[in-house]
CSV table of C-alpha atoms in Angstrom, one decimal:
chain,number,residue,atom,x,y,z
A,1,MET,CA,51.8,162.8,-38.0
A,2,ARG,CA,48.9,163.6,-40.3
A,3,SER,CA,47.5,166.0,-37.8
A,4,ALA,CA,50.9,167.7,-37.4
A,5,ALA,CA,51.3,167.9,-41.2
A,6,GLY,CA,48.5,170.4,-41.3
A,7,ASP,CA,48.9,172.2,-38.0
A,8,PRO,CA,49.3,175.9,-38.7
A,9,ARG,CA,51.0,176.4,-35.3
A,10,LEU,CA,54.0,174.5,-36.6
A,11,ALA,CA,56.6,175.9,-39.0
A,12,VAL,CA,56.2,174.6,-42.6
A,13,ALA,CA,59.5,172.7,-42.3
A,14,ASP,CA,58.1,170.9,-39.3
A,15,GLN,CA,54.9,170.1,-41.1
A,16,LEU,CA,56.9,168.6,-44.0
A,17,ALA,CA,58.9,166.5,-41.5
A,18,ALA,CA,55.6,165.2,-40.2
A,19,VAL,CA,54.5,164.3,-43.8
A,20,ALA,CA,57.8,162.4,-44.3
A,21,ARG,CA,57.3,160.5,-41.0
A,22,ALA,CA,53.7,159.6,-41.9
A,23,VAL,CA,54.9,158.2,-45.2
A,24,THR,CA,57.7,156.2,-43.5
A,25,ALA,CA,55.2,154.9,-41.0
A,26,ALA,CA,52.8,153.8,-43.7
A,27,ARG,CA,55.6,152.1,-45.6
A,28,LEU,CA,56.7,150.2,-42.5
A,29,LEU,CA,53.3,149.3,-41.1
A,30,ALA,CA,51.0,148.7,-44.1
A,31,PRO,CA,51.4,145.4,-45.8
A,32,ALA,CA,51.0,147.0,-49.2
A,33,GLY,CA,53.2,149.9,-48.5
A,34,VAL,CA,52.3,153.6,-48.8
A,35,PRO,CA,48.8,154.0,-50.2
A,36,PRO,CA,48.8,155.7,-53.6
A,37,ALA,CA,46.6,158.5,-52.4
A,38,GLN,CA,48.9,159.3,-49.5
A,39,ALA,CA,52.0,159.1,-51.7
A,40,ALA,CA,50.4,161.5,-54.3
A,41,ALA,CA,49.4,163.9,-51.5
A,42,ALA,CA,52.9,163.9,-50.1
A,43,ARG,CA,54.4,164.6,-53.5
A,44,ALA,CA,52.0,167.4,-54.1
A,45,ARG,CA,52.7,169.0,-50.7
A,46,ALA,CA,56.5,168.9,-51.3
A,47,ALA,CA,56.1,170.5,-54.8
A,48,SER,CA,53.7,173.1,-53.6
A,49,GLU,CA,55.9,174.3,-50.7
A,50,LEU,CA,59.0,174.3,-53.0
A,51,GLY,CA,57.1,176.5,-55.4
A,52,ARG,CA,56.4,179.2,-52.9
A,53,ARG,CA,58.6,182.2,-52.0
A,54,TRP,CA,60.5,182.0,-48.7
A,55,THR,CA,63.2,183.9,-46.9
A,56,PRO,CA,66.6,182.1,-47.3
A,57,GLU,CA,66.3,180.8,-43.7
A,58,GLU,CA,62.8,179.4,-44.2
A,59,ARG,CA,63.8,178.1,-47.7
A,60,SER,CA,66.5,175.9,-46.2
A,61,GLY,CA,64.1,174.1,-43.9
A,62,VAL,CA,61.4,173.7,-46.6
A,63,TYR,CA,63.9,172.3,-49.1
A,64,ASN,CA,65.3,169.8,-46.6
A,65,GLY,CA,61.8,168.8,-45.7
A,66,ALA,CA,60.8,168.2,-49.3
A,67,LEU,CA,63.9,166.0,-49.8
A,68,ASN,CA,63.0,164.0,-46.7
A,69,ILE,CA,59.6,163.4,-48.2
A,70,TYR,CA,61.1,162.1,-51.4
A,71,ALA,CA,63.5,159.9,-49.4
A,72,ALA,CA,60.6,158.5,-47.5
A,73,LEU,CA,58.9,157.7,-50.8
A,74,GLY,CA,62.1,156.1,-52.1
A,75,ASP,CA,62.0,158.5,-55.1
A,76,ALA,CA,65.6,159.6,-55.7
A,77,ASP,CA,64.7,160.9,-59.2
A,78,ALA,CA,62.2,163.3,-57.7
A,79,ALA,CA,64.7,164.4,-55.0
A,80,TYR,CA,67.4,164.9,-57.7
A,81,ALA,CA,65.0,167.0,-59.8
A,82,ALA,CA,64.1,169.1,-56.8
A,83,ALA,CA,67.8,169.7,-55.9
A,84,ARG,CA,68.6,170.7,-59.5
A,85,ALA,CA,65.8,173.3,-59.4
A,86,GLU,CA,67.0,174.5,-56.0
A,87,LEU,CA,70.4,175.5,-57.4
A,88,ALA,CA,68.7,178.4,-59.1
A,89,VAL,CA,67.6,180.0,-55.8
A,90,ALA,CA,70.0,178.5,-53.1
A,91,ARG,CA,72.2,181.0,-51.3
A,92,GLU,CA,74.9,178.5,-50.5
A,93,LYS,CA,74.9,176.3,-53.5
A,94,TYR,CA,77.6,173.9,-52.3
A,95,TYR,CA,75.1,172.5,-49.8
A,96,VAL,CA,72.7,171.6,-52.6
A,97,LYS,CA,75.6,170.2,-54.7
A,98,ALA,CA,76.5,167.8,-51.9
A,99,ASP,CA,72.9,166.6,-52.0
A,100,LEU,CA,73.1,166.2,-55.8
A,101,ALA,CA,76.3,164.2,-55.3
A,102,SER,CA,74.6,161.8,-52.9
A,103,LEU,CA,71.5,161.4,-55.1
A,104,ALA,CA,73.5,160.9,-58.3
A,105,GLU,CA,75.5,158.1,-56.5
A,106,GLU,CA,72.2,156.6,-55.3
A,107,LEU,CA,71.0,156.6,-58.9
A,108,GLY,CA,74.1,154.9,-60.1
A,109,ARG,CA,75.7,157.8,-61.9
A,110,ALA,CA,79.2,157.7,-60.4
A,111,GLY,CA,80.9,160.2,-62.7
A,112,GLU,CA,78.2,162.8,-62.1
A,113,ALA,CA,78.3,162.2,-58.4
A,114,LEU,CA,82.1,162.9,-58.3
A,115,GLN,CA,81.6,166.0,-60.4
A,116,TRP,CA,79.1,167.4,-57.9
A,117,HIS,CA,81.4,166.5,-55.0
A,118,ALA,CA,84.3,168.3,-56.7
A,119,GLU,CA,82.2,171.4,-57.3
A,120,ALA,CA,80.8,171.4,-53.7
A,121,TYR,CA,84.2,171.1,-52.2
A,122,ALA,CA,85.6,173.8,-54.4
A,123,GLU,CA,82.9,176.2,-53.5
A,124,SER,CA,82.6,175.5,-49.8
A,125,GLU,CA,83.7,178.1,-47.3
A,126,GLY,CA,85.2,178.1,-43.8
A,127,ALA,CA,88.0,175.7,-42.6
A,128,ALA,CA,85.7,173.2,-40.9
A,129,THR,CA,83.2,173.2,-43.7
A,130,ARG,CA,85.9,172.8,-46.4
A,131,PHE,CA,87.3,169.8,-44.5
A,132,GLN,CA,83.9,168.2,-44.2
A,133,TRP,CA,83.0,168.7,-47.9
A,134,GLY,CA,86.5,167.6,-48.9
A,135,GLN,CA,86.4,164.5,-46.8
A,136,GLU,CA,83.1,163.5,-48.4
A,137,TYR,CA,84.6,164.0,-51.8
A,138,ALA,CA,87.7,161.9,-51.0
A,139,SER,CA,85.5,159.2,-49.5
A,140,ALA,CA,83.4,159.2,-52.6
A,141,LEU,CA,86.5,158.7,-54.7
A,142,LEU,CA,87.4,155.7,-52.7
A,143,ARG,CA,84.0,154.2,-53.3
A,144,LEU,CA,83.4,155.2,-56.9
A,145,ALA,CA,86.9,155.5,-58.5
A,146,PRO,CA,89.1,153.2,-56.4
A,147,GLY,CA,91.5,152.6,-59.2
A,148,ASP,CA,92.3,156.3,-59.7
A,149,ASP,CA,95.3,156.6,-57.5
A,150,SER,CA,96.5,159.9,-58.8
A,151,ARG,CA,93.2,161.6,-58.3
A,152,ILE,CA,92.7,160.1,-54.8
A,153,ARG,CA,96.2,161.2,-53.8
A,154,ALA,CA,95.8,164.8,-55.1
A,155,VAL,CA,92.3,165.3,-53.7
A,156,THR,CA,93.1,163.8,-50.3
A,157,LEU,CA,96.3,165.8,-50.0
A,158,ALA,CA,94.3,169.0,-50.6
A,159,VAL,CA,91.7,167.9,-48.1
A,160,LEU,CA,94.3,167.2,-45.4
A,161,GLY,CA,95.7,170.6,-46.1
A,162,GLU,CA,92.4,172.1,-44.8
A,163,LEU,CA,93.6,171.0,-41.3
A,164,ALA,CA,96.8,173.0,-41.4
A,165,GLY,CA,96.2,175.7,-38.9
A,166,PRO,CA,95.2,176.3,-35.3
A,167,ASP,CA,92.2,174.6,-33.7
A,168,ARG,CA,91.2,172.5,-36.7
A,169,ILE,CA,91.4,168.9,-35.5
A,170,TYR,CA,88.6,168.9,-33.0
A,171,ARG,CA,85.0,167.6,-32.7
A,172,ARG,CA,83.5,166.8,-36.1
A,173,ALA,CA,86.8,167.3,-37.9
A,174,ARG,CA,88.6,164.7,-35.7
A,175,LEU,CA,85.8,162.2,-36.2
A,176,ARG,CA,85.9,162.7,-40.0
A,177,LEU,CA,89.6,162.4,-40.0
A,178,GLU,CA,89.4,159.1,-38.2
A,179,ARG,CA,86.7,157.9,-40.7
A,180,LEU,CA,88.8,158.9,-43.7
A,181,GLY,CA,91.9,157.1,-42.3
A,182,ALA,CA,89.9,153.9,-41.8
A,183,GLU,CA,88.5,154.1,-45.3
A,184,LEU,CA,91.9,154.6,-46.8
A,185,GLN,CA,93.3,151.7,-44.9
A,186,ALA,CA,90.4,149.5,-46.0
A,187,TRP,CA,90.9,150.7,-49.6
A,188,ASN,CA,94.6,149.7,-49.5
A,189,SER,CA,93.9,146.4,-47.8
A,190,ALA,CA,91.2,145.4,-50.4
A,191,ALA,CA,93.8,146.0,-53.1
A,192,GLY,CA,96.4,143.8,-51.4
A,193,GLY,CA,98.6,146.8,-50.5
A,194,ARG,CA,98.9,148.2,-54.0
A,195,HIS,CA,98.0,151.7,-52.8
A,196,ALA,CA,100.8,151.9,-50.2
A,197,ALA,CA,102.6,154.7,-52.0
A,198,VAL,CA,99.5,156.9,-51.8
A,199,LEU,CA,99.1,156.2,-48.1
A,200,GLU,CA,102.7,157.0,-47.5
A,201,ALA,CA,102.4,160.4,-49.2
A,202,LEU,CA,99.3,161.1,-47.2
A,203,ARG,CA,100.9,160.0,-44.0
A,204,ALA,CA,103.9,162.3,-44.7
A,205,ARG,CA,101.6,165.3,-45.3
A,206,MET,CA,99.8,164.6,-42.1
A,207,ARG,CA,103.0,164.5,-40.1
A,208,GLU,CA,103.8,168.0,-41.4
A,209,ILE,CA,100.5,169.2,-40.2
A,210,CYS,CA,101.0,167.4,-36.8
A,211,ALA,CA,104.2,169.3,-36.3
A,212,GLY,CA,102.2,172.5,-35.9
A,213,VAL,CA,100.0,171.0,-33.2
A,214,PRO,CA,101.4,171.2,-29.6
A,215,GLU,CA,102.0,167.7,-28.2
A,216,ALA,CA,100.1,168.5,-25.0
A,217,GLU,CA,96.9,169.0,-27.0
A,218,PRO,CA,94.5,166.1,-27.5
A,219,ALA,CA,94.4,167.0,-31.2
A,220,HIS,CA,98.1,166.0,-31.6
A,221,ALA,CA,97.3,162.3,-30.8
A,222,SER,CA,94.5,162.3,-33.3
A,223,CYS,CA,96.7,163.8,-35.9
A,224,MET,CA,99.5,161.3,-35.3
A,225,ALA,CA,97.1,158.4,-35.4
A,226,PHE,CA,96.1,159.1,-39.0
A,227,LEU,CA,97.2,156.1,-41.1
A,228,ALA,CA,99.6,155.0,-38.4
A,229,PRO,CA,101.1,151.6,-39.2
A,230,ALA,CA,99.7,148.8,-37.1
A,231,ALA,CA,101.8,148.0,-34.1
């Protein structure tokens, strides 16, 4: 990994991935963890590459590589600072805001995490992308604000609305829908069924969406299974 990290035949994003893997290996294999000199060199490399000018396509890989280095170092603060700086140059800022949401949650800043999720969802583009970012927002609300029924209801209704249209409950969207349904059921169960009214509203909205999916299509079964009562 150290050799690959400096191999000019590799793209810089791949070199940064090698730096991150070397840090991870050192943390797992060395009794004392990552040697200070290696950690410092990894930080310096991440900062150096982030400070250079890149095409938008190159920048995306470099930015992700730098965040992977900070993750390997266990430094969420540095990753958060890098993501905040990235907002100034990012072409699709909602990707970066999703990172900021995850990092803020990791740092224990729940309100800030939810604000970043809200902004990322609002700015996301494309049906599949909007459902993905929306599902992440709704799931974060269940974790970080489980008592806010009105917000959870409003946001999740909006997110489910992203599935109203042809060819939208497939592949990743289907899996994310299943995950969201399981999380909502667990949320209600943990509260002794006190959120049943919210689940009923969501179930009703999903049935409206299901009506537009032909019964012969596999997506119809996935649609109908959302929040279906236990047999």
